[in-house]
Tab-separated table of C-alpha atoms and ligand atoms in Angstrom:
chain	number	residue	atom	x	y	z
T	121	MET	CA	3.586	20.881	-19.348
T	122	ARG	CA	6.149	22.280	-16.812
T	123	LEU	CA	4.531	23.502	-13.850
T	124	LYS	CA	6.480	26.720	-13.781
T	125	ASN	CA	5.071	27.847	-17.249
T	126	LEU	CA	1.595	26.616	-15.972
T	127	ASN	CA	1.944	28.733	-12.702
T	128	ASN	CA	3.183	31.830	-14.488
T	129	GLU	CA	0.208	31.785	-16.511
T	130	THR	CA	-2.249	31.578	-13.692
T	131	LYS	CA	-0.357	33.895	-11.490
T	132	ARG	CA	-0.796	36.479	-14.348
T	133	CYS	CA	-4.437	35.719	-14.485
T	134	ASN	CA	-5.583	35.961	-11.044
T	135	ASN	CA	-2.595	36.957	-8.580
T	136	LEU	CA	-3.396	33.747	-6.368
T	137	PRO	CA	-0.924	31.198	-4.995
T	138	ASP	CA	0.013	28.820	-7.880
T	139	ALA	CA	-1.810	25.786	-6.531
T	140	ASP	CA	-4.607	25.070	-3.984
T	141	ILE	CA	-3.334	21.507	-3.400
T	142	VAL	CA	-0.159	19.818	-4.102
T	143	ILE	CA	0.040	16.052	-3.667
T	144	ALA	CA	3.745	14.762	-3.520
T	145	GLY	CA	3.866	11.180	-4.722
T	146	ALA	CA	2.036	9.235	-7.367
T	147	GLY	CA	1.614	5.981	-5.697
T	148	VAL	CA	-1.673	4.410	-5.222
T	149	VAL	CA	-2.461	6.572	-2.298
T	150	GLY	CA	-1.384	9.750	-3.816
T	151	LEU	CA	-3.375	9.061	-7.005
T	152	ALA	CA	-6.468	8.000	-4.926
T	153	ILE	CA	-6.155	11.262	-3.155
T	154	ALA	CA	-5.894	13.216	-6.453
T	155	SER	CA	-8.867	11.440	-7.900
T	156	ARG	CA	-10.993	12.496	-4.872
T	157	LEU	CA	-9.800	16.118	-4.635
T	158	ALA	CA	-9.458	16.989	-8.463
T	159	SER	CA	-12.197	19.368	-9.305
T	160	PRO	CA	-12.369	22.311	-12.033
T	161	SER	CA	-12.567	24.783	-9.254
T	162	ARG	CA	-9.373	23.905	-7.629
T	163	ARG	CA	-5.740	23.736	-8.875
T	164	VAL	CA	-4.417	20.309	-7.939
T	165	PHE	CA	-0.863	19.429	-8.767
T	166	ILE	CA	0.821	15.886	-8.262
T	167	LEU	CA	4.476	15.803	-8.317
T	168	GLU	CA	6.418	12.646	-8.893
T	169	LYS	CA	10.089	12.107	-8.777
T	170	ASN	CA	9.985	9.124	-11.173
T	171	PHE	CA	9.290	8.841	-14.978
T	172	SER	CA	5.875	7.752	-14.242
T	173	PHE	CA	3.327	6.658	-11.469
T	174	GLY	CA	3.494	3.610	-9.262
T	175	GLN	CA	7.097	2.636	-9.725
T	176	GLU	CA	7.718	1.914	-5.980
T	177	THR	CA	5.703	0.082	-3.235
T	178	SER	CA	2.405	0.415	-5.234
T	179	SER	CA	3.766	-2.150	-7.883
T	180	HIS	CA	5.781	-4.229	-5.619
T	181	ASN	CA	3.002	-5.888	-3.437
T	182	SER	CA	0.630	-8.749	-3.167
T	183	GLY	CA	-2.294	-7.239	-4.849
T	184	VAL	CA	-4.578	-8.575	-2.217
T	185	ILE	CA	-7.665	-6.633	-1.211
T	186	HIS	CA	-7.752	-7.327	2.410
T	187	SER	CA	-10.852	-7.677	4.502
T	188	GLY	CA	-9.470	-5.968	7.636
T	189	ILE	CA	-9.003	-8.768	10.148
T	190	TYR	CA	-5.500	-8.185	11.561
T	191	TYR	CA	-5.549	-4.809	12.977
T	192	PRO	CA	-6.504	-3.552	16.380
T	193	GLU	CA	-10.085	-2.431	16.676
T	194	ASN	CA	-10.742	1.405	15.705
T	195	SER	CA	-7.229	1.661	14.544
T	196	LEU	CA	-6.821	3.626	11.254
T	197	LYS	CA	-5.554	0.428	9.575
T	198	ALA	CA	-8.676	-1.483	10.540
T	199	ARG	CA	-11.133	1.570	9.733
T	200	MET	CA	-9.297	2.490	6.364
T	201	CYS	CA	-8.965	-1.142	5.380
T	202	THR	CA	-12.663	-2.098	5.730
T	203	ARG	CA	-14.002	1.128	4.258
T	204	GLY	CA	-11.373	0.795	1.530
T	205	ARG	CA	-12.282	-2.785	0.743
T	206	GLU	CA	-15.933	-1.614	-0.017
T	207	LEU	CA	-14.892	1.341	-2.088
T	208	LEU	CA	-12.457	-0.709	-4.212
T	209	TYR	CA	-15.068	-3.217	-5.131
T	210	GLU	CA	-17.386	-0.336	-6.013
T	211	ILE	CA	-14.700	1.204	-8.171
T	212	CYS	CA	-14.045	-2.186	-9.930
T	213	ARG	CA	-17.726	-2.522	-10.598
T	214	THR	CA	-18.339	0.866	-11.966
T	215	ARG	CA	-15.030	1.749	-13.575
T	216	GLY	CA	-14.197	-1.759	-14.977
T	217	VAL	CA	-10.926	-2.396	-13.061
T	218	PRO	CA	-10.386	-6.125	-12.996
T	219	CYS	CA	-10.526	-7.837	-9.785
T	220	LEU	CA	-11.503	-11.179	-8.350
T	221	LYS	CA	-13.081	-12.208	-5.074
T	222	PRO	CA	-12.170	-15.743	-4.319
T	223	GLY	CA	-11.615	-15.106	-0.527
T	224	LYS	CA	-8.743	-16.333	1.387
T	225	ILE	CA	-7.833	-18.918	4.036
T	226	ILE	CA	-5.577	-18.556	6.997
T	227	VAL	CA	-4.287	-22.099	8.082
T	228	ALA	CA	-3.425	-23.494	11.228
T	229	THR	CA	-0.915	-26.062	10.530
T	230	GLY	CA	-1.176	-27.551	13.977
T	231	GLU	CA	-3.736	-27.903	16.770
T	232	ASP	CA	-1.656	-25.385	18.765
T	233	GLU	CA	-2.440	-22.730	16.130
T	234	ILE	CA	-6.188	-23.295	16.329
T	235	GLY	CA	-6.337	-20.620	19.212
T	236	GLN	CA	-4.792	-17.954	17.063
T	237	LEU	CA	-7.356	-18.473	14.270
T	238	GLU	CA	-10.038	-18.010	16.960
T	239	ALA	CA	-8.553	-14.861	18.100
T	240	LEU	CA	-8.222	-13.660	14.495
T	241	PHE	CA	-11.968	-14.501	14.036
T	242	ASN	CA	-12.921	-12.335	16.976
T	243	GLN	CA	-10.642	-9.490	15.993
T	244	GLY	CA	-11.977	-9.423	12.539
T	245	MET	CA	-15.623	-9.572	13.934
T	246	ALA	CA	-14.707	-6.573	16.198
T	247	ASN	CA	-13.441	-4.853	13.006
T	248	GLY	CA	-16.727	-5.375	11.184
T	249	VAL	CA	-15.617	-8.359	9.110
T	250	THR	CA	-18.687	-10.124	9.706
T	251	ASP	CA	-18.625	-12.921	7.166
T	252	LEU	CA	-15.616	-14.861	8.500
T	253	LYS	CA	-15.980	-18.530	8.905
T	254	LEU	CA	-13.904	-21.062	11.052
T	255	LEU	CA	-13.214	-24.337	9.082
T	256	SER	CA	-12.647	-27.625	10.284
T	257	ARG	CA	-9.717	-29.795	8.662
T	258	ARG	CA	-12.328	-31.536	6.590
T	259	GLN	CA	-13.829	-28.433	5.439
T	260	LEU	CA	-10.640	-27.167	4.546
T	261	ARG	CA	-9.782	-30.163	2.410
T	262	THR	CA	-12.941	-29.789	0.703
T	263	LEU	CA	-12.241	-26.094	-0.297
T	264	GLU	CA	-8.605	-26.392	-1.111
T	265	PRO	CA	-7.495	-30.181	-1.513
T	266	ASN	CA	-3.699	-29.431	-1.664
T	267	VAL	CA	-3.708	-27.451	1.587
T	268	GLU	CA	-2.695	-29.194	4.857
T	269	GLY	CA	-3.853	-28.041	8.059
T	270	SER	CA	-5.806	-28.491	11.310
T	271	GLY	CA	-8.302	-25.960	10.453
T	272	ALA	CA	-8.592	-22.573	8.948
T	273	LEU	CA	-10.260	-19.136	8.798
T	274	LEU	CA	-12.124	-18.325	5.786
T	275	SER	CA	-12.625	-14.703	4.710
T	276	PRO	CA	-14.855	-14.535	1.825
T	277	SER	CA	-14.540	-10.850	1.223
T	278	THR	CA	-10.880	-10.900	0.507
T	279	GLY	CA	-9.940	-10.310	-3.310
T	280	ILE	CA	-7.187	-9.866	-5.700
T	281	ILE	CA	-6.654	-6.697	-7.808
T	282	GLU	CA	-4.068	-5.594	-10.452
T	283	PRO	CA	-2.550	-2.456	-8.986
T	284	PHE	CA	-1.544	-0.763	-12.076
T	285	ALA	CA	-5.204	-0.986	-13.537
T	286	LEU	CA	-6.326	0.421	-10.303
T	287	MET	CA	-3.787	3.335	-10.397
T	288	ASN	CA	-4.513	3.987	-13.936
T	289	CYS	CA	-8.098	4.239	-12.899
T	290	PHE	CA	-7.334	6.785	-10.379
T	291	LEU	CA	-4.900	8.860	-12.646
T	292	GLN	CA	-7.622	9.038	-15.359
T	293	GLN	CA	-10.309	10.204	-12.864
T	294	ALA	CA	-7.798	12.859	-11.524
T	295	ARG	CA	-7.079	14.178	-14.957
T	296	GLU	CA	-10.835	14.218	-15.746
T	297	GLY	CA	-11.155	16.386	-12.651
T	298	GLY	CA	-8.458	18.704	-14.068
T	299	ALA	CA	-5.466	17.891	-11.942
T	300	VAL	CA	-2.155	18.366	-13.532
T	301	PHE	CA	0.675	15.648	-13.268
T	302	ALA	CA	4.303	16.389	-13.211
T	303	PHE	CA	6.566	13.559	-13.540
T	304	ARG	CA	10.504	13.667	-13.030
T	305	THR	CA	9.707	16.339	-10.547
T	306	GLU	CA	11.177	15.941	-6.907
T	307	VAL	CA	10.039	17.890	-4.034
T	308	THR	CA	13.200	19.272	-2.478
T	309	GLY	CA	12.136	22.023	-0.022
T	310	LEU	CA	9.053	22.946	1.766
T	311	GLU	CA	8.694	26.184	3.640
T	312	LYS	CA	5.670	27.784	5.651
T	313	SER	CA	4.500	30.815	3.860
T	314	ALA	CA	1.773	33.427	5.061
T	315	ASP	CA	-0.907	31.596	3.017
T	316	GLY	CA	0.293	27.980	2.981
T	317	PHE	CA	3.533	26.625	1.837
T	318	THR	CA	6.303	27.464	-0.657
T	319	VAL	CA	7.589	24.324	-2.245
T	320	SER	CA	10.959	23.928	-4.008
T	321	VAL	CA	11.334	21.347	-6.942
T	322	LYS	CA	13.799	20.091	-9.163
T	323	ASP	CA	12.998	18.614	-12.601
T	324	SER	CA	15.263	17.847	-15.797
T	325	GLN	CA	15.630	21.623	-16.566
T	326	GLY	CA	16.490	22.817	-13.044
T	327	SER	CA	15.186	23.935	-9.840
T	328	PHE	CA	12.151	26.268	-9.075
T	329	THR	CA	9.499	27.210	-6.453
T	330	PHE	CA	5.960	27.714	-6.351
T	331	ASP	CA	3.141	28.468	-3.616
T	332	THR	CA	0.273	26.157	-2.645
T	333	HIS	CA	-2.366	26.446	0.083
T	334	VAL	CA	-2.232	22.549	0.870
T	335	PHE	CA	0.523	20.280	0.621
T	336	ILE	CA	0.001	16.464	1.122
T	337	ASN	CA	3.041	14.334	1.740
T	338	SER	CA	2.267	10.861	0.174
T	339	CYS	CA	5.918	10.104	-0.371
T	340	GLY	CA	5.901	6.425	0.872
T	341	LEU	CA	9.395	5.242	1.655
T	342	TYR	CA	10.555	8.957	1.611
T	343	SER	CA	7.821	10.502	3.563
T	344	ASP	CA	9.950	11.052	6.583
T	345	ARG	CA	12.513	12.989	4.597
T	346	THR	CA	9.551	15.272	2.984
T	347	ALA	CA	8.294	15.994	6.500
T	348	GLU	CA	11.813	16.696	7.553
T	349	LEU	CA	11.894	19.330	4.718
T	350	ALA	CA	9.218	21.327	6.488
T	351	GLY	CA	11.294	21.260	9.606
T	352	ILE	CA	9.639	18.514	11.598
T	353	ASP	CA	12.238	16.693	13.855
T	354	ILE	CA	11.213	13.083	12.679
T	355	ASP	CA	12.731	11.253	15.685
T	356	SER	CA	10.843	13.282	18.314
T	357	ALA	CA	7.739	13.127	16.188
T	358	LYS	CA	8.376	9.271	15.647
T	359	TYR	CA	7.980	9.697	12.126
T	360	ARG	CA	11.169	8.044	10.974
T	361	ILE	CA	10.627	5.359	8.414
T	362	HIS	CA	12.228	1.901	8.755
T	363	TYR	CA	12.539	-0.290	5.609
T	364	CYS	CA	11.264	-3.920	5.769
T	365	LYS	CA	11.950	-5.927	2.604
T	366	GLY	CA	9.666	-8.683	1.441
T	367	HIS	CA	10.922	-11.191	-1.352
T	368	TYR	CA	8.865	-13.063	-3.613
T	369	PHE	CA	9.214	-16.336	-5.543
T	370	MET	CA	7.061	-17.530	-8.549
T	371	LEU	CA	5.828	-20.898	-8.780
T	372	LYS	CA	6.103	-22.261	-12.250
T	373	HIS	CA	3.854	-25.368	-11.863
T	374	ARG	CA	2.950	-27.714	-14.426
T	375	GLY	CA	-0.686	-28.539	-14.454
T	376	PRO	CA	-3.608	-26.757	-12.533
T	377	PRO	CA	-2.438	-24.129	-9.965
T	378	PRO	CA	-2.264	-25.860	-6.530
T	379	VAL	CA	-4.566	-23.339	-4.793
T	380	SER	CA	-7.454	-21.133	-6.062
T	381	ARG	CA	-7.312	-18.397	-3.411
T	382	PRO	CA	-4.776	-16.741	-1.293
T	383	VAL	CA	-3.477	-19.229	1.480
T	384	TYR	CA	-2.008	-17.650	4.556
T	385	PRO	CA	-0.251	-19.076	7.603
T	386	VAL	CA	-1.229	-17.471	10.901
T	387	PRO	CA	0.692	-14.330	11.340
T	388	GLU	CA	4.171	-13.940	12.640
T	389	THR	CA	4.326	-13.043	16.151
T	390	ASP	CA	6.864	-10.131	15.634
T	391	GLY	CA	4.127	-8.210	13.650
T	392	ALA	CA	6.450	-7.498	10.790
T	393	GLY	CA	4.607	-9.503	8.027
T	394	LEU	CA	1.590	-11.738	7.787
T	395	GLY	CA	3.809	-14.870	6.895
T	396	ILE	CA	4.819	-16.043	3.532
T	397	HIS	CA	1.573	-16.782	1.826
T	398	ILE	CA	0.605	-18.402	-1.465
T	399	THR	CA	-1.192	-15.964	-3.603
T	400	PRO	CA	-2.703	-16.232	-7.185
T	401	ASP	CA	-2.653	-12.877	-9.059
T	402	ILE	CA	-5.229	-11.778	-11.371
T	403	GLU	CA	-3.627	-13.614	-14.255
T	404	GLY	CA	-3.528	-16.791	-12.485
T	405	ASN	CA	0.053	-16.826	-11.639
T	406	ILE	CA	1.012	-18.236	-8.050
T	407	ARG	CA	3.775	-16.272	-5.904
T	408	LEU	CA	5.034	-17.309	-2.489
T	409	GLY	CA	5.980	-14.445	-0.389
T	410	PRO	CA	6.590	-11.812	1.101
T	411	ASP	CA	8.874	-12.554	3.920
T	412	ALA	CA	10.052	-9.718	6.174
T	413	LEU	CA	13.509	-8.494	6.593
T	414	TYR	CA	14.552	-5.128	7.964
T	415	VAL	CA	17.239	-3.518	5.662
T	416	SER	CA	19.111	-0.224	5.611
T	417	SER	CA	18.793	0.615	2.058
T	418	ILE	CA	16.369	0.447	-0.821
T	419	SER	CA	17.199	-2.330	-3.369
T	420	TYR	CA	14.751	-4.632	-5.149
T	421	GLY	CA	17.167	-7.735	-5.958
T	422	VAL	CA	15.914	-11.207	-4.845
T	423	ALA	CA	18.640	-13.956	-4.553
T	424	ASP	CA	18.147	-17.509	-5.444
T	425	SER	CA	19.707	-18.404	-2.302
T	426	GLY	CA	16.370	-17.798	-0.543
T	427	ARG	CA	14.592	-20.384	-2.306
T	428	GLU	CA	14.905	-23.322	0.245
T	429	ALA	CA	13.512	-21.132	2.994
T	430	PHE	CA	10.618	-20.147	0.978
T	431	TRP	CA	10.050	-23.561	0.006
T	432	LYS	CA	10.163	-24.983	3.511
T	433	SER	CA	7.543	-22.273	4.567
T	434	ALA	CA	5.325	-22.904	1.748
T	435	ARG	CA	5.372	-26.584	2.066
T	436	ARG	CA	3.880	-26.445	5.462
T	437	LEU	CA	0.688	-25.339	3.881
T	438	VAL	CA	0.964	-27.013	0.454
T	439	PRO	CA	3.166	-30.111	0.996
T	440	GLY	CA	3.183	-30.924	-2.766
T	441	ILE	CA	5.159	-27.742	-3.803
T	442	ASP	CA	8.346	-28.783	-5.721
T	443	ILE	CA	11.471	-26.733	-4.874
T	444	ASN	CA	12.682	-26.982	-8.477
T	445	GLU	CA	9.291	-25.098	-9.613
T	446	LEU	CA	10.316	-21.896	-7.445
T	447	PHE	CA	12.164	-18.809	-9.191
T	448	PRO	CA	13.230	-15.510	-7.562
T	449	ASP	CA	10.518	-12.890	-8.795
T	450	PHE	CA	10.575	-9.380	-7.323
T	451	ALA	CA	10.582	-7.633	-3.981
T	452	GLY	CA	8.942	-4.807	-2.252
T	453	ILE	CA	9.830	-2.547	0.712
T	454	ARG	CA	7.262	-1.746	3.560
T	455	PRO	CA	7.761	1.947	4.849
T	456	LYS	CA	7.332	0.779	8.555
T	457	LEU	CA	7.036	3.358	11.437
T	458	GLN	CA	8.072	0.497	13.718
T	459	ALA	CA	11.671	-0.482	14.111
T	460	GLU	CA	12.596	-4.041	14.078
T	461	GLY	CA	11.138	-5.633	17.360
T	462	GLU	CA	8.746	-2.903	18.207
T	463	GLY	CA	4.913	-3.225	18.585
T	464	PHE	CA	2.035	-2.255	16.506
T	465	ARG	CA	2.210	1.335	14.929
T	466	ASP	CA	-0.778	2.561	12.981
T	467	PHE	CA	-0.815	4.632	10.013
T	468	VAL	CA	0.051	8.471	10.550
T	469	ILE	CA	-2.580	10.749	8.535
T	470	THR	CA	-2.573	14.029	9.945
T	471	ASN	CA	-3.069	17.701	9.351
T	472	GLU	CA	-0.012	19.232	11.156
T	473	ARG	CA	-2.080	22.130	12.738
T	474	GLU	CA	-0.483	21.469	16.180
T	475	ARG	CA	2.911	21.802	14.863
T	476	GLY	CA	1.931	25.156	13.557
T	477	LEU	CA	1.867	23.739	10.059
T	478	PRO	CA	-1.826	23.901	9.083
T	479	GLY	CA	-2.435	22.581	5.680
T	480	LEU	CA	0.542	20.263	5.775
T	481	ILE	CA	-0.981	16.747	5.659
T	482	ASN	CA	1.463	14.174	6.516
T	483	LEU	CA	0.757	10.346	5.526
T	484	LEU	CA	3.586	8.066	7.218
T	485	GLY	CA	3.841	4.368	7.758
T	486	ILE	CA	1.413	3.608	4.819
T	487	GLU	CA	2.357	-0.123	4.643
T	488	SER	CA	-0.049	-2.928	4.155
T	489	PRO	CA	-3.141	-2.738	3.987
T	490	GLY	CA	-2.283	0.506	2.170
T	491	LEU	CA	-3.338	-0.762	-1.409
T	492	THR	CA	-6.707	-1.731	0.049
T	493	SER	CA	-6.936	1.290	2.077
T	494	ALA	CA	-5.961	3.895	-0.506
T	495	PRO	CA	-9.668	5.113	-1.547
T	496	ALA	CA	-10.653	5.259	2.081
T	497	ILE	CA	-7.579	7.264	2.938
T	498	ALA	CA	-8.590	9.819	0.091
T	499	GLU	CA	-11.944	10.169	1.521
T	500	TYR	CA	-10.748	10.462	5.076
T	501	ILE	CA	-8.196	13.340	3.779
T	502	SER	CA	-11.027	15.175	1.956
T	503	GLY	CA	-12.523	15.328	5.370
T	504	ILE	CA	-9.729	16.787	7.329
T	505	ILE	CA	-8.463	19.425	4.798
W	103	FAD	C1	5.660	-6.580	0.110
W	103	FAD	C2	4.495	-5.901	0.148
W	103	FAD	C3	3.373	-6.473	0.089
W	103	FAD	C4	2.181	-5.725	0.093
W	103	FAD	N1	1.003	-6.232	-0.125
W	103	FAD	C5	-0.367	-5.435	0.161
W	103	FAD	C6	-1.423	-6.200	-0.243
W	103	FAD	O1	-1.492	-7.410	-0.605
W	103	FAD	N2	-2.658	-5.558	0.097
W	103	FAD	C7	-2.556	-4.375	0.426
W	103	FAD	O2	-3.699	-3.598	0.580
W	103	FAD	N3	-1.146	-3.600	0.695
W	103	FAD	C8	-0.188	-4.320	0.419
W	103	FAD	N4	1.031	-3.562	0.611
W	103	FAD	C9	1.084	-2.127	1.028
W	103	FAD	C10	0.856	-1.367	-0.142
W	103	FAD	O3	1.524	-1.655	-1.316
W	103	FAD	C11	1.277	0.196	0.188
W	103	FAD	O4	0.525	0.428	1.521
W	103	FAD	C12	1.061	1.269	-0.791
W	103	FAD	O5	1.362	0.748	-2.182
W	103	FAD	C13	1.504	2.470	-0.452
W	103	FAD	O6	1.288	3.481	-1.452
W	103	FAD	P1	1.907	4.902	-1.320
W	103	FAD	O7	1.399	5.645	-2.492
W	103	FAD	O8	1.761	5.468	0.112
W	103	FAD	O9	3.435	4.651	-1.609
W	103	FAD	P2	4.442	4.495	-2.904
W	103	FAD	O10	3.876	3.378	-3.811
W	103	FAD	O11	5.783	4.174	-2.408
W	103	FAD	O12	4.530	5.980	-3.646
W	103	FAD	C14	5.093	6.950	-3.099
W	103	FAD	C15	5.559	7.720	-4.283
W	103	FAD	O13	6.220	9.042	-3.809
W	103	FAD	C16	7.198	9.388	-4.640
W	103	FAD	N5	8.018	10.360	-4.048
W	103	FAD	C17	8.879	10.073	-2.974
W	103	FAD	N6	9.652	11.068	-2.459
W	103	FAD	C18	9.272	11.970	-3.543
W	103	FAD	C19	9.569	13.524	-3.633
W	103	FAD	N7	10.504	14.109	-2.743
W	103	FAD	N8	9.180	14.330	-4.545
W	103	FAD	C20	8.308	13.759	-5.477
W	103	FAD	N9	7.992	12.293	-5.473
W	103	FAD	C21	8.232	11.608	-4.523
W	103	FAD	C22	7.721	8.002	-5.062
W	103	FAD	O14	8.514	8.133	-6.173
W	103	FAD	C23	6.627	7.219	-4.994
W	103	FAD	O15	6.108	6.970	-6.505
W	103	FAD	C24	2.176	-4.343	0.391
W	103	FAD	C25	3.548	-3.610	0.810
W	103	FAD	C26	4.665	-4.580	0.414
W	103	FAD	C27	5.980	-3.819	0.549
């Protein structure tokens, strides 16, 4: 149903603003928020510019349920990841979303990286990831016979999930709660009104406006543009999104898979990515990636020319990998708040009261661990509305 028709009906009935809550963006975060906030006593609309949900970053990622090791203590990334992980396993158990919990290992490829493993162990413990274990070379070999390293950090609570199954679960929950989805519907304007916001949208039949009390900007790679629609200067607010592309190669290996859990190197020192890792997905396919490359525009192509660099990286962890078994697969784009070379930036999740825009909830920089964090972000937002 077109929102315009729905709104005319509701307006005639009760003279209220058309919506209580509008969520822009049906990626995993927008969907998790919708599933949390949907209720028969509220009109919740989800607007998505694409033909369906989850067509962008939420379906172009590693599908790893992170435990919460890497992020500074008390950062939103650390808090949302550890809480989100707990909630995700609960959702998988109670709603039948397929996931696995094989744990993961971060491997020191030489003695000089053992100190980094110890630092990660301490960081993880500080973040409440209390089941971490440092492994010797021999213990690593016993766990993953094809992996070469001087030692490793084992994170038993890391898992793997199928992102579409999770998003579908959130979508169903939101619909059960009465939320209304409008696909092929793009938010093109956002203006403060007496009681909230007037939202301008464009769909296949043209443009129209309607009113809402609360507007949640969960637009991923476009979240800075959506914040700008409300009149926010995204440069002085430090909201500009920088695109950082990650490519994947598929390993088409004859025989049993070379690893049985995600295998990571110690993270890159520039903080752009976690380093090219070797990850089984829920169906047992093995992928290498992602790398981390700042780009100026959004395109998802993967060139075969990257094959050798991927092979060299992966071979440091699993020497038996054959370059002829690697094939370009897909790419994802991280919506980063930090420009190339800049230091750590946390998620931004804020009610823009201080900018005179109460009820505008902006989410920016929801890069990894955003998939893991989605249900915790939804819980957090229900608290700040
Ligand atoms: C390479 C890569 C690997 C990753 N690996 C992991 C991992 O293993 N584990 C993990 O936890 N996280 C991972 N992440 C992070 C995770 O994928 C993201 O944090 C998460 O998907 C973000 O979800 P989102 O809903 O915020 O954004 P998106 O999925 O980008 O959704 C935003 C939606 O908003 C819509 N939209 C935008 N503008 C408008 C508009 N004006 N009007 C209407 N709709 C609009 C878009 O069409 C889109 O559907 C990875 C990310 C990348 C790039």
